[in-house]
Amino acid sequence: FIECMLPYCCTYQQPSPSYQNDTVSVASSSSSDHSSSSSSSSSSSSRSNSVVSGTFFGHRRGRVSFCLQDTTVGSPPLLLLELAVPTATLAKEMDQAGVLRIALECDRRRSTNSRNSRVASIFDVPVWSMYCNGRKMGFAVRRKVTENDAVLVRMMQSVSVGAGVVPLDEEEQTLYLRARLERVTGSSDSESFHMMNPRCSYGQELSIFLLRS
C-alpha cells in the first residue's frame, strides 16, 4: 500500500497553472439547459475552490477509512467515512489502473429532514453507494470519531503530505496516506476532491466525488 502511494505525495509543490484546467468537477445536470455563455458565468459564480487535507488510513487486512479536514491545525474532521474496500484492494487498484476515482452517490430525498423539509449538509449523509473506477463496490458509511481516530488525527497535525505506518494498537499497525486535496464545490449537492500532485510526479491521479441526485 505504501509503495503504491508514497511516490505521489511525499513532497508538495504548487500545482502548475494547467492543473486548474484538468480538474474534474461534479456539475449539476441542469447546466446543460443553459446556453454556453450563461453556463460559463453561472459556473464561475456558483463553484468555489479551496484546499483541504485528506487522509486514508486502515489496517493492512482491514477496510480503509477516509478523513477530511480543514488545513487549520487542530480542526475537527469535516467528514469521516469507512469505505467498503480493503486496504489491499485499494492499493491494487491504484497500482494497476494508475488512476483512482472514488464516486459516492446518494438519493437526495433520503437526505431531507422530514420535520422541516430541509436538505442536510452533504457531509451529514449517513450512507453512500460507492463506485471505484466505475465499478460498484458496496457502500461507504459515515461514522463517529473513535478514540483511535482521535489519536491519529492529532498525530497527523504535523504531517502535511506523506505516507507511512503508525502503531495505534498492539494487534496491528495502521497504514496511512495523507495528501492535500483541492476541494471543488459545485453546489449543495456536489463536492469533489482532487489530490494536488507535485511537479514531475509519477502522474497518478486520485479524486473523490460526492454527488446527491
mmCIF file of C-alpha atoms in Angstrom:
data_model
loop_
_atom_site.group_PDB
_atom_site.id
_atom_site.type_symbol
_atom_site.label_atom_id
_atom_site.label_comp_id
_atom_site.label_asym_id
_atom_site.label_seq_id
_atom_site.Cartn_x
_atom_site.Cartn_y
_atom_site.Cartn_z
ATOM 1 C CA PHE A 1 0.000 0.000 0.000
ATOM 2 C CA ILE A 2 2.742 2.431 0.997
ATOM 3 C CA GLU A 3 4.895 1.521 -2.012
ATOM 4 C CA CYS A 4 1.956 2.374 -4.296
ATOM 5 C CA MET A 5 1.112 5.631 -2.531
ATOM 6 C CA LEU A 6 4.447 7.042 -1.421
ATOM 7 C CA PRO A 7 5.905 8.383 -4.695
ATOM 8 C CA TYR A 8 2.946 10.644 -5.363
ATOM 9 C CA CYS A 9 2.607 12.607 -2.173
ATOM 10 C CA CYS A 10 5.909 12.716 -0.302
ATOM 11 C CA THR A 11 6.686 16.227 -1.473
ATOM 12 C CA TYR A 12 4.314 19.032 -2.240
ATOM 13 C CA GLN A 13 4.684 21.919 -4.632
ATOM 14 C CA GLN A 14 2.178 24.347 -6.020
ATOM 15 C CA PRO A 15 0.339 22.782 -8.971
ATOM 16 C CA SER A 16 1.088 24.126 -12.410
ATOM 17 C CA PRO A 17 -1.446 26.530 -13.968
ATOM 18 C CA SER A 18 -2.525 23.813 -16.390
ATOM 19 C CA TYR A 19 -3.728 21.721 -13.461
ATOM 20 C CA GLN A 20 -6.666 24.035 -12.960
ATOM 21 C CA ASN A 21 -7.849 23.213 -16.468
ATOM 22 C CA ASP A 22 -7.521 19.482 -15.854
ATOM 23 C CA THR A 23 -9.530 19.418 -12.629
ATOM 24 C CA VAL A 24 -12.620 17.289 -12.845
ATOM 25 C CA SER A 25 -15.665 18.653 -11.027
ATOM 26 C CA VAL A 26 -19.147 17.339 -10.474
ATOM 27 C CA ALA A 27 -21.594 19.677 -12.208
ATOM 28 C CA SER A 28 -25.344 19.827 -11.969
ATOM 29 C CA SER A 29 -27.155 18.229 -14.858
ATOM 30 C CA SER A 30 -29.353 21.296 -15.182
ATOM 31 C CA SER A 31 -26.428 23.289 -16.541
ATOM 32 C CA SER A 32 -26.941 21.629 -19.911
ATOM 33 C CA ASP A 33 -30.204 23.557 -20.291
ATOM 34 C CA HIS A 34 -28.432 26.911 -20.410
ATOM 35 C CA SER A 35 -26.522 28.446 -23.237
ATOM 36 C CA SER A 36 -22.753 28.181 -23.194
ATOM 37 C CA SER A 37 -22.313 31.820 -22.187
ATOM 38 C CA SER A 38 -24.773 31.703 -19.288
ATOM 39 C CA SER A 39 -23.400 28.317 -18.194
ATOM 40 C CA SER A 40 -19.907 29.735 -18.041
ATOM 41 C CA SER A 41 -20.940 32.716 -15.950
ATOM 42 C CA SER A 42 -23.142 30.712 -13.575
ATOM 43 C CA SER A 43 -20.429 28.063 -13.142
ATOM 44 C CA SER A 44 -17.812 30.605 -12.136
ATOM 45 C CA SER A 45 -20.172 32.277 -9.672
ATOM 46 C CA SER A 46 -21.541 29.119 -8.011
ATOM 47 C CA ARG A 47 -18.420 26.986 -7.873
ATOM 48 C CA SER A 48 -15.734 27.611 -5.271
ATOM 49 C CA ASN A 49 -12.332 26.053 -4.722
ATOM 50 C CA SER A 50 -10.253 25.631 -1.577
ATOM 51 C CA VAL A 51 -7.565 23.334 -0.185
ATOM 52 C CA VAL A 52 -8.227 20.677 2.474
ATOM 53 C CA SER A 53 -6.352 17.718 3.929
ATOM 54 C CA GLY A 54 -7.442 14.161 3.226
ATOM 55 C CA THR A 55 -6.208 11.035 4.997
ATOM 56 C CA PHE A 56 -6.754 7.411 4.000
ATOM 57 C CA PHE A 57 -5.947 5.005 6.821
ATOM 58 C CA GLY A 58 -6.597 1.451 7.898
ATOM 59 C CA HIS A 59 -5.134 -1.899 8.948
ATOM 60 C CA ARG A 60 -3.345 -3.973 6.331
ATOM 61 C CA ARG A 61 -6.110 -6.572 6.328
ATOM 62 C CA GLY A 62 -8.954 -4.211 7.191
ATOM 63 C CA ARG A 63 -11.113 -1.659 5.438
ATOM 64 C CA VAL A 64 -9.948 1.814 4.568
ATOM 65 C CA SER A 65 -11.294 4.914 6.287
ATOM 66 C CA PHE A 66 -11.211 8.391 4.786
ATOM 67 C CA CYS A 67 -10.951 11.533 6.906
ATOM 68 C CA LEU A 68 -11.397 15.039 5.531
ATOM 69 C CA GLN A 69 -10.173 18.110 7.442
ATOM 70 C CA ASP A 70 -9.510 21.784 7.012
ATOM 71 C CA THR A 71 -5.816 22.614 6.798
ATOM 72 C CA THR A 72 -6.030 24.588 10.052
ATOM 73 C CA VAL A 73 -4.118 22.830 12.821
ATOM 74 C CA GLY A 74 -6.430 21.197 15.334
ATOM 75 C CA SER A 75 -9.534 21.379 13.151
ATOM 76 C CA PRO A 76 -12.028 18.529 13.696
ATOM 77 C CA PRO A 77 -12.871 16.187 10.816
ATOM 78 C CA LEU A 78 -15.327 17.565 8.277
ATOM 79 C CA LEU A 79 -16.115 14.027 7.208
ATOM 80 C CA LEU A 80 -15.137 10.540 8.360
ATOM 81 C CA LEU A 81 -16.162 7.597 6.197
ATOM 82 C CA GLU A 82 -15.493 3.880 6.296
ATOM 83 C CA LEU A 83 -15.112 2.699 2.710
ATOM 84 C CA ALA A 84 -16.291 -0.699 1.506
ATOM 85 C CA VAL A 85 -12.873 -1.571 0.145
ATOM 86 C CA PRO A 86 -9.980 -3.395 1.850
ATOM 87 C CA THR A 87 -6.616 -1.692 2.035
ATOM 88 C CA ALA A 88 -5.040 -4.307 -0.257
ATOM 89 C CA THR A 89 -7.755 -3.828 -2.883
ATOM 90 C CA LEU A 90 -7.310 -0.065 -2.904
ATOM 91 C CA ALA A 91 -3.555 -0.403 -3.335
ATOM 92 C CA LYS A 92 -4.008 -2.938 -6.144
ATOM 93 C CA GLU A 93 -6.474 -0.661 -7.930
ATOM 94 C CA MET A 94 -4.057 2.253 -7.836
ATOM 95 C CA ASP A 95 -1.149 0.105 -8.950
ATOM 96 C CA GLN A 96 -2.948 -1.449 -11.922
ATOM 97 C CA ALA A 97 -5.044 1.468 -13.173
ATOM 98 C CA GLY A 98 -2.698 4.323 -12.298
ATOM 99 C CA VAL A 99 -5.824 6.353 -11.502
ATOM 100 C CA LEU A 100 -8.136 6.137 -8.510
ATOM 101 C CA ARG A 101 -11.526 7.796 -8.755
ATOM 102 C CA ILE A 102 -13.952 7.147 -5.935
ATOM 103 C CA ALA A 103 -17.529 8.251 -6.597
ATOM 104 C CA LEU A 104 -20.020 8.356 -3.736
ATOM 105 C CA GLU A 105 -23.682 8.791 -4.647
ATOM 106 C CA CYS A 106 -26.910 9.015 -2.671
ATOM 107 C CA ASP A 107 -30.584 9.791 -3.142
ATOM 108 C CA ARG A 108 -31.316 13.421 -2.320
ATOM 109 C CA ARG A 109 -34.701 12.501 -0.847
ATOM 110 C CA ARG A 110 -33.019 10.432 1.854
ATOM 111 C CA SER A 111 -31.030 13.488 2.952
ATOM 112 C CA THR A 112 -34.124 15.608 3.573
ATOM 113 C CA ASN A 113 -35.167 16.319 7.128
ATOM 114 C CA SER A 114 -38.780 15.135 7.342
ATOM 115 C CA ARG A 115 -39.652 17.725 10.013
ATOM 116 C CA ASN A 116 -38.665 20.887 8.183
ATOM 117 C CA SER A 117 -38.156 19.537 4.641
ATOM 118 C CA ARG A 118 -34.640 20.931 4.629
ATOM 119 C CA VAL A 119 -31.807 19.101 2.949
ATOM 120 C CA ALA A 120 -28.993 18.235 5.347
ATOM 121 C CA SER A 121 -25.369 19.061 4.630
ATOM 122 C CA ILE A 122 -23.769 16.745 2.116
ATOM 123 C CA PHE A 123 -21.277 15.805 4.841
ATOM 124 C CA ASP A 124 -24.133 14.537 7.035
ATOM 125 C CA VAL A 125 -25.289 11.848 4.607
ATOM 126 C CA PRO A 126 -25.051 8.552 6.568
ATOM 127 C CA VAL A 127 -24.682 6.035 3.719
ATOM 128 C CA TRP A 128 -23.300 6.362 0.199
ATOM 129 C CA SER A 129 -23.262 3.994 -2.760
ATOM 130 C CA MET A 130 -19.599 3.588 -3.648
ATOM 131 C CA TYR A 131 -18.010 3.247 -7.078
ATOM 132 C CA CYS A 132 -14.280 2.753 -7.578
ATOM 133 C CA ASN A 133 -13.023 3.493 -11.095
ATOM 134 C CA GLY A 134 -16.540 2.971 -12.408
ATOM 135 C CA ARG A 135 -17.238 -0.315 -10.622
ATOM 136 C CA LYS A 136 -19.790 -0.673 -7.843
ATOM 137 C CA MET A 137 -18.024 -1.623 -4.620
ATOM 138 C CA GLY A 138 -20.669 -1.630 -1.911
ATOM 139 C CA PHE A 139 -21.221 1.302 0.397
ATOM 140 C CA ALA A 140 -19.361 3.987 2.311
ATOM 141 C CA VAL A 141 -20.688 4.724 5.795
ATOM 142 C CA ARG A 142 -20.240 7.899 7.819
ATOM 143 C CA ARG A 143 -19.124 7.065 11.335
ATOM 144 C CA LYS A 144 -18.254 8.775 14.574
ATOM 145 C CA VAL A 145 -14.676 9.506 15.584
ATOM 146 C CA THR A 146 -13.301 6.788 17.854
ATOM 147 C CA GLU A 147 -10.513 7.138 20.398
ATOM 148 C CA ASN A 148 -8.003 5.663 17.928
ATOM 149 C CA ASP A 149 -9.249 8.034 15.234
ATOM 150 C CA ALA A 150 -8.708 10.996 17.548
ATOM 151 C CA VAL A 151 -5.151 9.847 18.277
ATOM 152 C CA LEU A 152 -4.416 9.503 14.561
ATOM 153 C CA VAL A 153 -5.877 12.925 13.785
ATOM 154 C CA ARG A 154 -3.653 14.521 16.424
ATOM 155 C CA MET A 155 -0.598 12.714 15.051
ATOM 156 C CA MET A 156 -1.442 13.854 11.514
ATOM 157 C CA GLN A 157 -1.352 17.519 12.548
ATOM 158 C CA SER A 158 2.410 17.522 11.993
ATOM 159 C CA VAL A 159 2.105 15.832 8.573
ATOM 160 C CA SER A 160 1.072 17.872 5.551
ATOM 161 C CA VAL A 161 1.615 15.162 2.927
ATOM 162 C CA GLY A 162 3.101 11.672 3.082
ATOM 163 C CA ALA A 163 2.507 8.000 3.742
ATOM 164 C CA GLY A 164 3.645 5.669 6.479
ATOM 165 C CA VAL A 165 2.775 3.386 9.372
ATOM 166 C CA VAL A 166 1.630 4.309 12.874
ATOM 167 C CA PRO A 167 1.293 1.881 15.828
ATOM 168 C CA LEU A 168 -2.189 2.814 17.043
ATOM 169 C CA ASP A 169 -2.813 -0.533 18.734
ATOM 170 C CA GLU A 170 -0.864 -3.610 19.790
ATOM 171 C CA GLU A 171 -2.630 -6.013 17.443
ATOM 172 C CA GLU A 172 -1.896 -4.422 14.078
ATOM 173 C CA GLN A 173 -0.228 -1.362 12.623
ATOM 174 C CA THR A 174 -2.206 1.293 10.790
ATOM 175 C CA LEU A 175 -1.179 2.456 7.328
ATOM 176 C CA TYR A 176 -1.916 5.995 6.237
ATOM 177 C CA LEU A 177 -1.785 8.210 3.185
ATOM 178 C CA ARG A 178 -2.179 11.941 3.689
ATOM 179 C CA ALA A 179 -2.431 14.492 0.896
ATOM 180 C CA ARG A 180 -3.558 17.990 0.127
ATOM 181 C CA LEU A 181 -6.759 18.000 -1.880
ATOM 182 C CA GLU A 182 -8.321 20.706 -3.977
ATOM 183 C CA ARG A 183 -11.929 20.987 -2.866
ATOM 184 C CA VAL A 184 -14.347 21.946 -5.626
ATOM 185 C CA THR A 185 -17.856 22.856 -4.505
ATOM 186 C CA GLY A 186 -20.253 22.648 -7.423
ATOM 187 C CA SER A 187 -23.454 23.077 -5.408
ATOM 188 C CA SER A 188 -25.049 21.973 -2.148
ATOM 189 C CA ASP A 189 -25.432 18.556 -3.770
ATOM 190 C CA SER A 190 -21.983 18.102 -5.297
ATOM 191 C CA GLU A 191 -18.445 18.237 -3.961
ATOM 192 C CA SER A 192 -15.233 16.826 -5.363
ATOM 193 C CA PHE A 193 -11.699 16.499 -4.016
ATOM 194 C CA HIS A 194 -8.576 16.099 -6.146
ATOM 195 C CA MET A 195 -5.062 15.238 -4.966
ATOM 196 C CA MET A 196 -2.612 18.029 -5.722
ATOM 197 C CA ASN A 197 0.341 16.229 -7.318
ATOM 198 C CA PRO A 198 3.840 17.710 -7.184
ATOM 199 C CA ARG A 199 5.539 18.582 -10.440
ATOM 200 C CA CYS A 200 7.316 15.719 -12.193
ATOM 201 C CA SER A 201 5.492 13.120 -10.128
ATOM 202 C CA TYR A 202 4.680 9.645 -11.372
ATOM 203 C CA GLY A 203 1.410 11.016 -12.681
ATOM 204 C CA GLN A 204 -1.087 9.099 -10.582
ATOM 205 C CA GLU A 205 -4.472 10.738 -10.108
ATOM 206 C CA LEU A 206 -6.703 10.479 -7.067
ATOM 207 C CA SER A 207 -10.153 12.036 -6.893
ATOM 208 C CA ILE A 208 -13.175 11.646 -4.628
ATOM 209 C CA PHE A 209 -16.635 12.755 -5.758
ATOM 210 C CA LEU A 210 -19.734 13.290 -3.597
ATOM 211 C CA LEU A 211 -22.976 13.533 -5.565
ATOM 212 C CA ARG A 212 -26.500 13.771 -4.244
ATOM 213 C CA SER A 213 -29.005 13.231 -7.069
#
